[in-house]
Tab-separated table of C-alpha atoms in Angstrom:
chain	number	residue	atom	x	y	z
A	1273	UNK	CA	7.589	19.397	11.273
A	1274	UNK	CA	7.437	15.960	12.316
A	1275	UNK	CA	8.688	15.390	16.046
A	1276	UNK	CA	10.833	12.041	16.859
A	1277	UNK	CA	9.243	9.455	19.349
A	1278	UNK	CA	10.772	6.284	20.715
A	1279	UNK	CA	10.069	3.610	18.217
A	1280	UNK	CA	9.066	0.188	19.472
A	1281	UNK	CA	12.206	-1.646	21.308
A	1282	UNK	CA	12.286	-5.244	20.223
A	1283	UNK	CA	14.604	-7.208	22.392
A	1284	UNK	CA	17.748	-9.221	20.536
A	1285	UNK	CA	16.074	-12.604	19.696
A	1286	UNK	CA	12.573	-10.778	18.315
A	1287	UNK	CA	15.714	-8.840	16.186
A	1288	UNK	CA	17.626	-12.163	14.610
A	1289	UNK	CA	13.946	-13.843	14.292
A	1290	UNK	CA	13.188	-10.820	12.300
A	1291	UNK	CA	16.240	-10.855	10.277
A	1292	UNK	CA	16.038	-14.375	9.658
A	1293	UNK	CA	12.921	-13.714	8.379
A	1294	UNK	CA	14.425	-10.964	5.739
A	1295	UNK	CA	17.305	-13.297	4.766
A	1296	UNK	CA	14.625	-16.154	3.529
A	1297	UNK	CA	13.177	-13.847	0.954
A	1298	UNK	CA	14.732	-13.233	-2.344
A	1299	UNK	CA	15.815	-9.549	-2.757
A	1300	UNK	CA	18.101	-7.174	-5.683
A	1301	UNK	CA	20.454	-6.320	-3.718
A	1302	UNK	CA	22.231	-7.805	-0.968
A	1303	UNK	CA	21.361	-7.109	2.802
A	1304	UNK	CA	24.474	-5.034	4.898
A	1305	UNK	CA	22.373	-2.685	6.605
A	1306	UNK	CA	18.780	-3.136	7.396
A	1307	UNK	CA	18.082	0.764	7.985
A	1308	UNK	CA	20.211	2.229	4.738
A	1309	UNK	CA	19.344	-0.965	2.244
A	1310	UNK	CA	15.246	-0.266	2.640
A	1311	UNK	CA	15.259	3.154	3.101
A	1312	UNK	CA	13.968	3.968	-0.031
A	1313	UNK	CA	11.417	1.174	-0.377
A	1314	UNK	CA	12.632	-0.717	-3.291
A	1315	UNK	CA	13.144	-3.665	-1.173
A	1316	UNK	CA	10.175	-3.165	0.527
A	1317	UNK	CA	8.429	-3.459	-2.372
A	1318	UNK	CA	10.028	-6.573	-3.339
A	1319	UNK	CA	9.290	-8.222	-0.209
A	1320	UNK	CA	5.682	-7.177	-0.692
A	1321	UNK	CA	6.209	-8.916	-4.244
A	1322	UNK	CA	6.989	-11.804	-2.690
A	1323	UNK	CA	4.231	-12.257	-0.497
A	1324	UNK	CA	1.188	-10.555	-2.985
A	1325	UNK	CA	2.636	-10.834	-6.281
A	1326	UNK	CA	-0.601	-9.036	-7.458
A	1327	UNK	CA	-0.158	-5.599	-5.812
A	1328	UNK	CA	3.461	-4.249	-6.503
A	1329	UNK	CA	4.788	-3.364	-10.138
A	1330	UNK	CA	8.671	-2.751	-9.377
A	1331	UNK	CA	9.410	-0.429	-11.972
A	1332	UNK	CA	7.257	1.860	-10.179
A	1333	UNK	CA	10.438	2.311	-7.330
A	1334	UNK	CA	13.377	3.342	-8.057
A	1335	UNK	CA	16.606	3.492	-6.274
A	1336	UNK	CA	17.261	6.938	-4.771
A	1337	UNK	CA	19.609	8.807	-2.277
A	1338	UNK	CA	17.100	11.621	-2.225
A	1339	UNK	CA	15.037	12.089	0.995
A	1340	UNK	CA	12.121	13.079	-1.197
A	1341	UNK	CA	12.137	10.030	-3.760
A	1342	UNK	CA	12.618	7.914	-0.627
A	1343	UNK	CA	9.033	8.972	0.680
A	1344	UNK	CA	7.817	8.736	-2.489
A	1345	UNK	CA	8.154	5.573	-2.914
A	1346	UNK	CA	7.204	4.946	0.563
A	1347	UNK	CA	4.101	6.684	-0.338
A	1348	UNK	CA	3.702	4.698	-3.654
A	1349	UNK	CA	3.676	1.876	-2.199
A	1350	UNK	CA	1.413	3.005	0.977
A	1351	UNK	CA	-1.332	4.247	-1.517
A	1352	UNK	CA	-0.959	1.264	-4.396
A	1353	UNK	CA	-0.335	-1.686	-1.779
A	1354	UNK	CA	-0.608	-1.738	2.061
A	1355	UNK	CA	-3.662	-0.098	1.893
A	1356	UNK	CA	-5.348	-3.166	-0.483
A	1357	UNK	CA	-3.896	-5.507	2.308
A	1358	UNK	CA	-5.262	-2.932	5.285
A	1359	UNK	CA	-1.663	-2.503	6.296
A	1360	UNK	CA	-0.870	1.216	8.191
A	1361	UNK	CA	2.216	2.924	7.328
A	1362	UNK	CA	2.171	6.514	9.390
A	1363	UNK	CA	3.653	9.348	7.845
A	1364	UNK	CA	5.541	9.564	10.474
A	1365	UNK	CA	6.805	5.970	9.799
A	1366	UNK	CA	7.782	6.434	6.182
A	1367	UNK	CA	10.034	9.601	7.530
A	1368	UNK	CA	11.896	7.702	9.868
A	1369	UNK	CA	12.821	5.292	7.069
A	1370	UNK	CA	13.428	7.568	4.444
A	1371	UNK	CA	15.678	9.328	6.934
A	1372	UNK	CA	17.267	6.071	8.382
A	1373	UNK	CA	16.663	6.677	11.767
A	1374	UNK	CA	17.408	3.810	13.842
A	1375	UNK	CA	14.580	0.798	14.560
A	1376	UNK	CA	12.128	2.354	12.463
A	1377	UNK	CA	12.172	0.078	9.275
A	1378	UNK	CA	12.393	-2.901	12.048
A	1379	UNK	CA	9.470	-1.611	13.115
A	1380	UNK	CA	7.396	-1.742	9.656
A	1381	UNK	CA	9.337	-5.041	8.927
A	1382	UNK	CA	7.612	-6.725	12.241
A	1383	UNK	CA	4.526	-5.144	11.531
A	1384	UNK	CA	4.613	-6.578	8.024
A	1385	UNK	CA	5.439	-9.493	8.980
A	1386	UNK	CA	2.396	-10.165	11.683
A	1387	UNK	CA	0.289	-9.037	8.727
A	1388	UNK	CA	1.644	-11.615	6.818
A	1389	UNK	CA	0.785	-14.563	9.452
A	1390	UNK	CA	-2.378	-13.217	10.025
A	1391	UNK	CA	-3.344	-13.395	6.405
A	1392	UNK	CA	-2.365	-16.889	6.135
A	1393	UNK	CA	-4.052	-17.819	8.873
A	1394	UNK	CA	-7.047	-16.919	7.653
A	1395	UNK	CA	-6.241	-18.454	4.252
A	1396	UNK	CA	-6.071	-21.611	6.057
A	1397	UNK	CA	-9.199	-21.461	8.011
A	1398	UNK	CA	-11.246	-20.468	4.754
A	1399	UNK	CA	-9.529	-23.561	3.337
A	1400	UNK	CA	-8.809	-23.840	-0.519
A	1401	UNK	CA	-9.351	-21.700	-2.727
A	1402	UNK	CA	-6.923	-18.844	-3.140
A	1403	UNK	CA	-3.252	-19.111	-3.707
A	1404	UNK	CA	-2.461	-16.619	-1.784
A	1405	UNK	CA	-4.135	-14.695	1.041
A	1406	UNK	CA	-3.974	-11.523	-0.941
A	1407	UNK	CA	-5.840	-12.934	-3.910
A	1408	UNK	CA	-9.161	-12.458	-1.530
A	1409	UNK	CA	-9.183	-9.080	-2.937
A	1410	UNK	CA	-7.617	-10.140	-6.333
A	1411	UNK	CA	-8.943	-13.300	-7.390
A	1412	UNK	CA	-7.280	-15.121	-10.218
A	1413	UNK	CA	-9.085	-15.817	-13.835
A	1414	UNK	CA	-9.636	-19.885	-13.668
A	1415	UNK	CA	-10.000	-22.540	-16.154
A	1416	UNK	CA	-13.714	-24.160	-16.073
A	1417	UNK	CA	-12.199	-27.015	-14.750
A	1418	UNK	CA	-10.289	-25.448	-12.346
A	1419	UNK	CA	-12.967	-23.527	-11.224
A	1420	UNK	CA	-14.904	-26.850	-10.524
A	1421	UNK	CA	-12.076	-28.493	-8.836
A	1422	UNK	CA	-12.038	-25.304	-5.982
A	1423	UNK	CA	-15.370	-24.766	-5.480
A	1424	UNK	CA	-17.579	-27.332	-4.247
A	1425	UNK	CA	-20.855	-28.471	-6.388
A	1426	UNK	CA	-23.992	-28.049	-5.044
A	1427	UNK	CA	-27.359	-29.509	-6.419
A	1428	UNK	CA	-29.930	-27.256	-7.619
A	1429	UNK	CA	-32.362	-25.881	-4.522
A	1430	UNK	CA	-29.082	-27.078	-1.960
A	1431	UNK	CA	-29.377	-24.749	0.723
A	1432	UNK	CA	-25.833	-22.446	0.681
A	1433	UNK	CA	-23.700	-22.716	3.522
A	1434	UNK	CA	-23.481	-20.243	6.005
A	1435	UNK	CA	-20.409	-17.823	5.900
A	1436	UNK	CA	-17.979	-18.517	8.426
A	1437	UNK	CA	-16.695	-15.613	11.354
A	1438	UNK	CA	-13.835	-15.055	8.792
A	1439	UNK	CA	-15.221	-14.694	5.876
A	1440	UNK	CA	-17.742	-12.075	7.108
A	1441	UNK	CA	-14.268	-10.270	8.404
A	1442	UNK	CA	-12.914	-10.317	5.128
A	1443	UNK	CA	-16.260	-9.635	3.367
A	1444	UNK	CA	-16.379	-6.619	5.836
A	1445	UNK	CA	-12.435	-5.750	4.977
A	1446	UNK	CA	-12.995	-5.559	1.350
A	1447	UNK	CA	-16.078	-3.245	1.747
A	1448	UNK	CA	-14.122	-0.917	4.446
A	1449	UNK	CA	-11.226	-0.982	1.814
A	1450	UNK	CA	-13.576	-0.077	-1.559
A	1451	UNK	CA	-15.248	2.803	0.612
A	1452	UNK	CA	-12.118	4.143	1.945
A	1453	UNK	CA	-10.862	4.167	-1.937
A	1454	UNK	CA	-13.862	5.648	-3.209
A	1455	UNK	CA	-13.494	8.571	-0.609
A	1456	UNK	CA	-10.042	9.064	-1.074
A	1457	UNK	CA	-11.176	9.375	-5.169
A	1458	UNK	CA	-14.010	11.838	-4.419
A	1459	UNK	CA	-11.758	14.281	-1.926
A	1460	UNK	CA	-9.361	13.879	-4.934
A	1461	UNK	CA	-11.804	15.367	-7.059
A	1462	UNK	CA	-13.203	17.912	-4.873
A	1463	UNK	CA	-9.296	19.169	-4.830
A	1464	UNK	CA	-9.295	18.865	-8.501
A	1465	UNK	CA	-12.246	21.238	-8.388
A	1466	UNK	CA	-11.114	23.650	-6.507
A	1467	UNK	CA	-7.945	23.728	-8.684
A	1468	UNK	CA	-10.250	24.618	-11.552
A	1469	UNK	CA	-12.109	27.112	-10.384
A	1470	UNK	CA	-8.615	28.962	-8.850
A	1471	UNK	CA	-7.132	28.555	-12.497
A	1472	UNK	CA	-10.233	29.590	-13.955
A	1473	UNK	CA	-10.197	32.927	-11.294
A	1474	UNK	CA	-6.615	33.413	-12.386
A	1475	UNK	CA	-7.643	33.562	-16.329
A	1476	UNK	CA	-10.221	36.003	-15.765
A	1477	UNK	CA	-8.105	38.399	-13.981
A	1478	UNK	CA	-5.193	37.957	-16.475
A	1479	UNK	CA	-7.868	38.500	-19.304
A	1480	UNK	CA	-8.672	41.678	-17.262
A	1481	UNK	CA	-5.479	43.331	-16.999
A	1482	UNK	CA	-4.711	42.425	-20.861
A	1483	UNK	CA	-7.924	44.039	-21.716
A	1484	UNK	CA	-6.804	47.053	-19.444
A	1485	UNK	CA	-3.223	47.357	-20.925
A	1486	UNK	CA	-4.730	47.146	-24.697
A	1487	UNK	CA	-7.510	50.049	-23.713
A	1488	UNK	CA	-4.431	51.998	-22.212
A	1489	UNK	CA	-2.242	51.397	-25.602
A	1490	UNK	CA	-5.003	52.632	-27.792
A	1491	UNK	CA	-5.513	55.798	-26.072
């Protein structure tokens, strides 16, 4: 069972500032109440959409009243976004929403939105190259020309620049995020596994008692 705790108080202009924020991105459906309208995550994802274009497919959420289908998206969304962008989401969290408890999707929404600033940031300091900060992990296919125009030329033997502070963080981000994803795939298959060898238990002891009840009927 998952206890309540005081969720992080954000005084009245940090509020507007955040909804401000909200109201300049385009959403489905129009904004009455923060805590019902993203309860379920289909705006969520949208606003994710907006900002990494790349990482959400919106006909994977669908609107729900359901409790349930409100964490799943959450959880969709957790597992096929925020977790490219190294963006935490507690369990915890995701129940709050899905169960419109007050200050908890302002919560995510600030947290989101620090993510986002932090990203472009860094997009700026590494300069050009990307569209957006999120295509660091999902580049986009380039023309040959285009490729020439965003990378500078060097002359063969030209001694590479050194990577900069943030690029080694990113660098290091991307590797933390393809080991955490190739754990999360092998624990997936060690359940898988284990599912196998239960069913495969089961069969054997089903094959047992028919093989009983057939001895018993031919007696």
């Amino acid at each position: 069972m998952i206890e309540a705790e005081p969720h992080t108080v954000m005084d009245e202009a940090e509020l507007q500032a955040l909804y401000q924020w909200v109201d300049e991105i385009p959403l489905s459906r129009p904004k009455r109440n923060i805590t019902r309208d993203f309860s379920d995550g289909v705006l969520m994802a949208e606003t994710v959409k907006h900002f990494f274009p790349k990482l959400v497919d919106l006909h994977n959420y669908s609107p729900t009243q359901s409790v349930v289908q409100k964490e799943y998206n959450w959880r969709t969304l957790d597992q096929k976004a925020f977790k490219k962008i190294n963006f935490i989401v507690s369990k915890q969290d995701i129940h709050f929403i899905a169960t419109c408890q007050s200050g908890a999707v302002e919560k995510v929404l600030s947290n989101f939105k620090s993510k986002v600033l932090q990203m472009e940031q860094k997009k700026a300091l590494l300069g050009q190259g990307y569209s957006n900060p999120v295509d660091t992990y999902y580049p986009t296919p380039a023309s040959h020309h285009t490729q020439h125009d965003q990378w500078p030329r060097t002359s063969p033997g030209a001694t590479q620049p050194r990577q900069s502070g943030v690029q080694r963080d990113l660098t290091n981000e991307m590797i933390a995020e393809k080991d955490q994803t190739i754990n999360e795939m092998k624990e997936t298959i060690e359940i898988l596994e284990i599912k196998i060898r239960k069913l495969e238990q089961l069969v054997k002891i089903k094959d047992h008692k028919i093989d009983a009840l057939t001895a018993k009927l031919q007696k």
